[in-house]
Coordinates of C-alpha atoms and ligand atoms in Angstrom, one line a residue:
X1 CA 84.5 23.9 -16.4
X2 CA 86.6 23.7 -19.6
X3 CA 89.0 21.7 -20.9
X4 CA 92.1 23.0 -18.9
X5 CA 92.9 20.5 -16.0
X6 CA 91.1 17.8 -16.6
X7 CA 93.2 14.6 -16.7
X8 CA 92.5 12.5 -19.4
X9 CA 92.7 8.4 -20.3
X10 CA 92.4 8.2 -23.4
X11 CA 91.1 3.7 -23.8
X12 CA 91.9 3.2 -27.9
X13 CA 94.4 5.6 -28.4
X14 CA 95.9 3.9 -31.7
X15 CA 92.6 3.8 -33.1
X16 CA 91.4 6.8 -35.5
X17 CA 88.6 8.0 -32.6
X18 CA 92.0 7.6 -30.5
X19 CA 94.5 9.7 -33.2
X20 CA 92.2 12.7 -33.7
X21 CA 91.7 12.8 -29.8
X22 CA 95.4 13.0 -29.7
X23 CA 95.8 15.8 -31.5
X24 CA 92.5 17.4 -29.9
X25 CA 94.7 17.4 -27.1
X26 CA 97.8 18.8 -28.9
X27 CA 96.0 21.4 -30.0
X28 CA 94.5 22.5 -26.7
X29 CA 97.9 22.2 -25.2
X30 CA 99.7 24.2 -27.6
X31 CA 97.0 27.0 -26.6
X32 CA 98.6 26.7 -23.6
X33 CA 96.4 24.4 -21.1
X34 CA 97.2 21.9 -19.0
X35 CA 95.6 17.9 -19.6
X36 CA 97.1 15.9 -17.8
X37 CA 97.4 12.1 -19.4
X38 CA 96.3 8.9 -17.0
X39 CA 95.8 6.0 -19.5
X40 CA 96.0 4.6 -22.4
X41 CA 95.4 1.6 -24.3
X42 CA 95.8 -0.5 -28.2
X43 CA 95.0 -3.1 -29.1
X44 CA 98.1 -4.9 -30.0
X45 CA 99.3 -2.2 -32.7
X46 CA 102.9 -1.4 -30.2
X47 CA 104.5 0.8 -32.5
X48 CA 101.9 3.1 -32.9
X49 CA 101.2 2.6 -28.8
X50 CA 104.5 3.8 -28.4
X51 CA 103.8 7.2 -30.9
X52 CA 101.0 7.9 -28.5
X53 CA 103.0 7.1 -25.5
X54 CA 106.0 9.5 -26.6
X55 CA 103.5 12.4 -27.4
X56 CA 100.9 12.1 -24.8
X57 CA 103.2 10.7 -21.5
X58 CA 100.5 8.4 -19.8
X59 CA 100.9 7.3 -17.0
X60 CA 100.3 4.2 -17.3
X61 CA 99.9 2.1 -20.9
X62 CA 98.2 -1.4 -21.5
X63 CA 97.7 -3.5 -24.5
X64 CA 94.9 -6.0 -24.9
X65 CA 97.0 -9.6 -25.5
X66 CA 98.7 -10.8 -22.2
X67 CA 100.9 -12.7 -24.1
X68 CA 102.7 -9.1 -25.1
X69 CA 103.3 -7.8 -22.2
X70 CA 107.5 -8.6 -22.6
X71 CA 107.1 -7.0 -26.6
X72 CA 104.8 -3.9 -24.8
X73 CA 107.7 -3.4 -22.8
X74 CA 110.5 -2.6 -24.9
X75 CA 108.2 -1.1 -27.5
X76 CA 107.5 1.7 -24.1
X77 CA 110.9 1.4 -22.5
X78 CA 112.2 5.1 -22.3
X79 CA 109.0 6.6 -21.9
X80 CA 109.0 6.5 -18.3
X81 CA 105.1 4.6 -18.3
X82 CA 104.1 1.8 -16.7
X83 CA 103.4 -0.7 -18.8
X84 CA 100.2 -3.3 -18.3
X85 CA 98.8 -6.4 -20.5
X86 CA 95.8 -8.1 -20.7
X87 CA 91.5 -8.0 -19.7
X88 CA 92.7 -6.6 -16.3
X89 CA 94.9 -3.6 -17.4
X90 CA 92.4 -2.6 -20.2
X91 CA 90.5 -2.5 -17.0
X92 CA 92.4 -1.0 -14.7
X93 CA 93.1 1.8 -17.3
X94 CA 89.8 2.6 -17.2
X95 CA 90.2 2.4 -13.6
X96 CA 92.6 5.1 -13.0
X97 CA 91.3 8.1 -11.6
X98 CA 91.3 10.5 -14.9
X99 CA 88.7 13.5 -15.3
X100 CA 87.4 12.4 -18.5
X101 CA 87.4 9.1 -20.1
X102 CA 87.4 8.2 -24.2
X103 CA 85.9 5.7 -25.2
X104 CA 87.3 4.7 -28.1
X105 CA 88.0 0.8 -28.4
X106 CA 86.0 -1.1 -31.8
X107 CA 83.5 -3.6 -30.5
X108 CA 81.8 -5.1 -27.8
X109 CA 85.3 -5.3 -26.1
X110 CA 85.1 -1.7 -25.6
X111 CA 82.7 -2.7 -22.5
X112 CA 84.4 -3.4 -19.7
X113 CA 86.7 -1.2 -19.6
X114 CA 84.5 1.7 -20.4
X115 CA 82.4 0.3 -17.4
X116 CA 84.8 0.6 -15.6
X117 CA 85.9 4.5 -15.4
X118 CA 81.6 5.1 -15.5
X119 CA 81.6 2.2 -11.8
X120 CA 83.8 5.3 -10.5
X121 CA 81.6 8.3 -11.3
X122 CA 83.9 9.9 -14.6
X123 CA 83.0 12.1 -17.6
X124 CA 82.9 9.1 -20.1
X125 CA 83.4 10.9 -23.9
X126 CA 81.6 7.6 -25.6
X127 CA 83.0 7.6 -29.3
X128 CA 82.3 3.3 -28.9
X129 CA 78.4 2.7 -29.5
X130 CA 78.6 -0.7 -28.7
X131 CA 78.6 -0.2 -24.7
X132 CA 75.0 0.9 -25.8
X133 CA 73.6 -1.8 -28.0
X134 CA 75.0 -3.8 -25.9
X135 CA 74.2 -3.4 -22.4
X136 CA 72.0 0.2 -23.3
X137 CA 69.6 -0.5 -20.2
X138 CA 72.2 -1.7 -17.5
X139 CA 74.9 0.6 -18.6
X140 CA 72.8 3.6 -18.8
X141 CA 71.1 2.7 -15.1
X142 CA 74.8 2.7 -14.2
X143 CA 76.4 5.8 -15.4
X144 CA 73.0 7.2 -13.0
X145 CA 74.0 4.9 -10.4
X146 CA 77.7 6.1 -9.9
X147 CA 77.3 9.8 -11.0
X148 CA 79.0 9.2 -14.1
X149 CA 78.4 11.4 -16.7
X150 CA 78.0 10.4 -20.6
X151 CA 79.4 12.8 -23.2
X152 CA 78.2 11.3 -27.0
X153 CA 80.9 11.8 -29.7
X154 CA 79.6 9.6 -32.2
X155 CA 78.9 13.0 -35.0
X156 CA 75.0 11.8 -34.7
X157 CA 74.2 11.6 -31.1
X158 CA 76.8 14.8 -30.2
X159 CA 74.7 16.6 -32.5
X160 CA 71.7 16.2 -30.6
X161 CA 73.2 16.6 -27.3
X162 CA 74.7 20.2 -28.6
X163 CA 71.3 21.1 -29.6
X164 CA 69.2 18.7 -27.1
X165 CA 67.9 22.2 -25.6
X166 CA 64.2 21.1 -24.1
X167 CA 64.3 17.3 -23.7
X168 CA 61.2 16.8 -22.1
X169 CA 59.3 18.3 -25.3
X170 CA 61.4 16.7 -28.3
X171 CA 59.3 14.8 -30.5
X172 CA 60.7 12.9 -32.7
X173 CA 65.2 12.8 -33.2
X174 CA 66.7 12.6 -37.2
X175 CA 69.9 10.6 -37.7
X176 CA 71.7 12.0 -40.6
X177 CA 73.8 9.2 -42.7
X178 CA 76.2 9.9 -45.2
X179 CA 75.0 6.7 -47.4
X180 CA 78.4 5.2 -47.8
X181 CA 79.9 4.5 -51.2
X182 CA 77.4 2.1 -51.8
X183 CA 74.6 5.0 -51.5
X184 CA 74.3 5.2 -56.0
X185 CA 75.5 1.6 -56.4
X186 CA 73.0 -1.6 -58.1
X187 CA 72.4 -4.5 -55.2
X188 CA 75.3 -6.4 -57.9
X189 CA 78.0 -4.3 -57.4
X190 CA 77.6 -4.7 -54.0
X191 CA 77.5 -8.1 -54.1
X192 CA 80.9 -8.1 -55.8
X193 CA 82.3 -5.7 -53.6
X194 CA 86.2 -5.6 -52.1
X195 CA 87.1 -4.8 -48.5
X196 CA 88.7 -2.1 -49.8
X197 CA 86.2 -0.3 -51.8
X198 CA 83.4 -1.1 -48.4
X199 CA 85.8 0.9 -46.8
X200 CA 87.0 3.9 -49.3
X201 CA 83.9 6.0 -47.4
X202 CA 83.3 9.0 -49.1
X203 CA 83.4 11.3 -46.4
X204 CA 84.8 10.7 -42.9
X205 CA 88.7 8.7 -43.1
X206 CA 87.6 5.8 -39.4
X207 CA 88.4 2.6 -38.9
X208 CA 87.9 -1.0 -41.2
X209 CA 85.1 -2.0 -38.8
X210 CA 83.2 1.3 -38.4
X211 CA 83.5 1.6 -41.9
X212 CA 82.6 -1.4 -43.6
X213 CA 79.3 -0.8 -41.2
X214 CA 78.8 2.6 -42.9
X215 CA 79.2 1.1 -46.0
X216 CA 75.8 -1.2 -45.2
X217 CA 74.3 0.8 -43.3
X218 CA 74.5 -0.7 -39.8
X219 CA 76.9 1.9 -38.7
X220 CA 73.3 4.5 -38.6
X221 CA 71.1 0.9 -37.3
X222 CA 73.7 0.6 -34.6
X223 CA 73.6 4.5 -34.2
X224 CA 69.8 4.0 -33.6
X225 CA 69.7 2.1 -30.6
X226 CA 72.7 3.9 -29.6
X227 CA 70.5 6.6 -29.2
X228 CA 67.2 5.2 -28.3
X229 CA 69.3 4.4 -25.2
X230 CA 71.4 7.8 -25.2
X231 CA 68.0 9.9 -25.2
X232 CA 65.5 7.4 -24.0
X233 CA 63.1 7.9 -26.7
X234 CA 61.7 5.1 -29.0
X235 CA 62.7 3.4 -32.3
X236 CA 59.5 5.3 -33.9
X237 CA 60.6 8.8 -32.8
X238 CA 63.5 8.2 -34.7
X239 CA 64.1 9.0 -38.4
X240 CA 67.7 8.5 -40.7
X241 CA 68.0 10.5 -43.3
X242 CA 70.7 9.8 -46.0
X243 CA 72.6 13.3 -46.7
X244 CA 75.2 12.6 -48.5
X245 CA 77.1 15.8 -48.0
X246 CA 77.5 14.9 -44.3
X247 CA 77.8 18.4 -43.1
X248 CA 73.3 18.7 -41.1
X249 CA 74.9 15.8 -38.7
X250 CA 71.5 15.6 -37.0
X251 CA 68.0 17.3 -36.1
X252 CA 66.0 17.2 -33.2
X253 CA 62.5 18.4 -33.3
X254 CA 60.6 20.2 -30.5
X255 CA 56.5 19.9 -30.0
X256 CA 56.1 23.9 -31.0
X257 CA 57.4 22.2 -34.6
X258 CA 60.9 23.7 -34.5
X259 CA 64.0 21.6 -35.5
X260 CA 67.6 22.4 -34.4
X261 CA 70.3 20.8 -36.2
X262 CA 74.0 20.8 -35.9
X263 CA 76.1 21.6 -38.8
X264 CA 80.2 21.7 -38.9
X265 CA 82.7 20.0 -41.4
X266 CA 82.8 16.1 -41.0
X267 CA 85.8 16.1 -39.2
X268 CA 85.7 13.7 -35.8
X269 CA 87.5 16.7 -33.7
X270 CA 84.9 18.6 -33.5
X271 CA 82.8 16.3 -31.1
X272 CA 85.7 15.0 -29.5
X273 CA 86.7 18.7 -28.9
X274 CA 82.9 19.9 -27.7
X275 CA 83.1 16.4 -25.3
X276 CA 86.0 17.3 -23.8
X277 CA 86.3 21.0 -22.8
X278 CA 81.7 20.6 -21.8
X279 CA 80.4 22.3 -20.8
X280 CA 82.6 24.7 -22.4
X281 CA 83.9 24.6 -25.9
X282 CA 87.6 25.1 -27.2
X283 CA 89.4 26.5 -30.4
X284 CA 89.7 23.9 -32.8
X285 CA 91.2 24.5 -35.9
X286 CA 89.3 22.2 -38.3
X287 CA 88.0 23.3 -41.2
X288 CA 84.8 26.0 -41.4
X289 CA 81.8 25.4 -43.2
X290 CA 81.5 27.2 -46.4
X291 CA 77.7 27.1 -47.3
X292 CA 78.1 28.9 -50.3
X293 CA 80.7 26.7 -51.7
X294 CA 78.5 23.7 -50.7
X295 CA 75.7 25.9 -52.5
X296 CA 72.8 23.1 -51.3
X297 CA 72.3 20.4 -48.9
X298 CA 70.9 17.4 -49.8
X299 CA 69.1 14.9 -48.3
X300 CA 67.0 11.6 -48.9
X301 CA 65.4 8.3 -47.6
X302 CA 67.7 5.4 -47.2
X303 CA 66.5 2.2 -49.4
X304 CA 66.2 -0.5 -47.2
X305 CA 65.4 -3.2 -49.5
X306 CA 69.3 -2.7 -51.2
X307 CA 70.2 -2.2 -46.9
X308 CA 68.0 -4.2 -45.0
X309 CA 70.9 -3.4 -42.1
X310 CA 68.3 -0.4 -40.8
X311 CA 65.2 -2.6 -40.4
X312 CA 66.9 -5.8 -38.7
X313 CA 68.7 -3.1 -36.3
X314 CA 64.8 -1.4 -35.8
X315 CA 63.2 -5.2 -35.1
X316 CA 65.8 -5.7 -32.5
X317 CA 66.1 -2.8 -30.8
X318 CA 61.5 -3.2 -30.7
X319 CA 62.6 -6.9 -29.5
X320 CA 64.8 -5.7 -26.4
X321 CA 68.6 -5.4 -26.1
X322 CA 69.5 -9.2 -25.7
X323 CA 68.8 -8.7 -29.5
X324 CA 70.8 -5.8 -29.6
X325 CA 73.1 -6.8 -28.1
X326 CA 73.2 -10.4 -29.8
X327 CA 72.3 -9.2 -33.3
X328 CA 75.9 -6.7 -32.3
X329 CA 77.5 -9.3 -32.1
X330 CA 76.2 -11.1 -35.2
X331 CA 77.7 -8.1 -37.0
X332 CA 80.9 -8.2 -35.5
X333 CA 81.8 -11.6 -37.0
X334 CA 80.5 -10.8 -39.8
X335 CA 82.6 -7.9 -40.5
X336 CA 85.5 -9.5 -39.9
X337 CA 85.1 -13.1 -42.2
X338 CA 84.1 -9.6 -44.9
X339 CA 87.6 -8.3 -44.1
X340 CA 89.2 -11.3 -44.1
X341 CA 88.5 -12.1 -47.7
X342 CA 85.4 -15.8 -46.3
X343 CA 82.5 -13.9 -47.2
X344 CA 80.7 -11.2 -50.0
X345 CA 79.6 -7.9 -49.2
X346 CA 75.4 -8.7 -48.6
X347 CA 76.8 -11.8 -46.8
X348 CA 76.7 -9.2 -43.6
X349 CA 73.4 -8.7 -43.6
X350 CA 72.1 -12.4 -44.1
X351 CA 75.0 -13.7 -41.7
X352 CA 73.2 -10.9 -38.8
X353 CA 69.6 -11.8 -39.7
X354 CA 70.0 -15.7 -39.8
X355 CA 71.8 -16.2 -36.6
X356 CA 69.4 -14.5 -34.7
X357 CA 67.2 -17.0 -35.4
X358 CA 69.6 -19.8 -36.1
X359 CA 70.6 -20.6 -32.4
X360 CA 70.5 -23.6 -30.3
X361 CA 69.6 -24.8 -27.4
X362 CA 69.0 -23.2 -24.2
X363 CA 70.6 -19.9 -26.6
X364 CA 67.3 -19.2 -28.1
X365 CA 65.7 -18.8 -24.6
X366 CA 68.8 -16.5 -23.7
X367 CA 68.1 -13.5 -26.4
X368 CA 64.7 -14.4 -25.8
X369 CA 64.9 -12.2 -22.1
X370 CA 66.4 -9.4 -20.7
X371 CA 69.8 -9.7 -19.8
X372 CA 69.6 -8.8 -16.0
X373 CA 74.2 -7.9 -15.4
X374 CA 76.6 -8.2 -17.1
X375 CA 77.4 -12.2 -17.5
X376 CA 74.5 -12.3 -18.9
X377 CA 75.0 -10.2 -21.7
X378 CA 78.8 -11.5 -22.1
X379 CA 76.5 -14.9 -22.0
X380 CA 74.2 -13.2 -25.1
X381 CA 77.4 -12.1 -26.8
X382 CA 79.4 -15.3 -27.1
X383 CA 76.2 -17.7 -28.4
X384 CA 75.2 -14.8 -30.9
X385 CA 79.2 -15.0 -32.0
X386 CA 78.4 -18.7 -32.2
X387 CA 76.1 -19.0 -34.5
X388 CA 77.4 -16.1 -36.9
X389 CA 80.8 -18.9 -36.8
X390 CA 78.6 -20.9 -38.3
X391 CA 76.5 -19.1 -40.6
X392 CA 79.6 -17.7 -41.8
X393 CA 81.3 -20.7 -42.0
X394 CA 78.7 -22.4 -44.5
X395 CA 78.3 -19.2 -46.4
X396 CA 81.9 -19.3 -47.7
X397 CA 81.4 -22.8 -48.6
X398 CA 79.0 -22.3 -50.6
Ligands
LIG401 P1 90.2 1.7 -35.1 O1 89.8 0.5 -35.9 O2 90.8 3.0 -36.5 O3 90.6 1.7 -33.4 C1 90.1 0.6 -32.3 C2 90.6 0.9 -31.4 O4 90.8 0.2 -30.9 C3 92.5 0.4 -31.6 O5 93.4 1.1 -30.4 C4 92.3 -0.8 -31.4 O6 93.7 -0.9 -31.0 C5 91.6 -1.2 -30.4 N1 90.5 -2.6 -30.2 C6 91.1 -3.8 -31.4 N2 90.4 -4.3 -31.0 C7 90.8 -4.3 -29.1 C8 90.4 -5.8 -28.6 N3 90.2 -6.7 -28.8 N4 90.6 -5.0 -27.2 C9 91.3 -3.9 -27.0 N5 91.3 -3.1 -27.8 C10 91.1 -2.8 -29.0 O7 88.1 2.1 -34.4 P2 87.5 3.7 -34.5 O8 88.6 4.8 -33.7 O9 87.5 3.4 -36.2 O10 86.7 3.0 -33.8 C11 86.3 3.2 -31.9 C12 85.0 3.0 -32.2 O11 84.4 4.6 -32.2 C13 84.2 2.1 -32.7 O12 83.1 1.8 -31.3 C14 83.6 3.6 -33.5 O13 81.8 3.0 -33.5 C15 83.4 4.3 -33.1 N6 82.7 5.5 -33.7 C16 83.7 5.9 -35.2 C17 84.3 6.9 -35.5 C18 85.3 7.8 -36.6 O14 85.7 8.4 -36.8 N7 86.4 6.0 -37.1 C19 83.1 8.1 -35.5 C20 82.3 7.2 -34.1 C21 82.1 6.6 -33.2 P3 95.1 -1.6 -32.1 O15 95.2 0.0 -33.1 O16 96.1 -1.7 -31.3 O17 93.8 -1.9 -32.9

């Protein structure tokens, strides 16, 4: 099996991962491969959706906002594409019969459309980590029950997936982290950081939400949760190391003392192409590693005082999947408030931490038990969002 002849859908085609996926498909098509595109989705960026349709020629395109249906039809007129809008259309995009589905919608909004692909046993290329952070055990169970194949795209998890030769003989994993734009910044500088400074990632060009998460190291915490569910390992068996060169994408330590790492230039086209061609590999024109030019690779322990997000994520993971779902929801609210200039950079983690202990009435009971359905997951998500809005609102007013 290779990428040739594989039909694909891209959930979140207008984002950073979505655009890199378009580039990989175009590159493989230029090599003579046939890669038909079934469906694509966007949040609300119709111009970018039209550009994606022009390049990919999908059968179906969906936008998240139901009120944009008429505008989407106008924007996509002439591309010969069926157009849908609203939640049902996003889920239809996942449910349509593509062999391979890229899950690259940002946030918990990606869960239901991705589940539509999981339920029909598709190959699911998972960039969206929130599916696992919000609904880890249910998501993994559903993938097993429906025969879906999960292909990790997050570069760290993709690296582990590439070198996981003996899953039953793993001693621990090490996730590497670039350290983000504030790796060496003082707490004072972090307190005064603007959204543009937080989004100026030193190694990767990504969407604004994940860029802020990289700056707080929340992204690494969410990845730790993702790795725990994906590779079925306890939080205590997953280390994090800051590696500013972003060349070693993660490491697997085996019981005999051997350590396998995957290295590559920091370019999302590499893990995307790996997932698209899996179990084969495909030629990608990403920059080749020049280790002599790099000279040295450095590693350091993360500073959990300036970056408390890692500790928050470890505690949530130990407490169970309702807590990781609530943490993610609170973080989405806090990052949005920071990007809108309503709260400061250090208030993001404060909002997340306080939200988990600031639920009201029956909300506390809700996050104390493991969700047994996706409706339970949605209820936890909503409760944590309400708590985070309250906390962020009071921090903004202070
Ligand atoms: P972007 O913000 O660049 O893109 C997000 C995509 O989701 C866009 O297509 C956007 O549409 C769409 N979207 C936003 N809100 C909604 C919604 N409510 N309903 C449906 N669609 C929506 O994000 P990234 O590409 O950076 O990240 C996507 C996912 O991949 C995240 O989960 C991230 O953690 C993960 N990831 C990203 C990496 C990267 O290098 N960027 C690396 C590894 C993982 P529109 O453009 O129309 O708003």
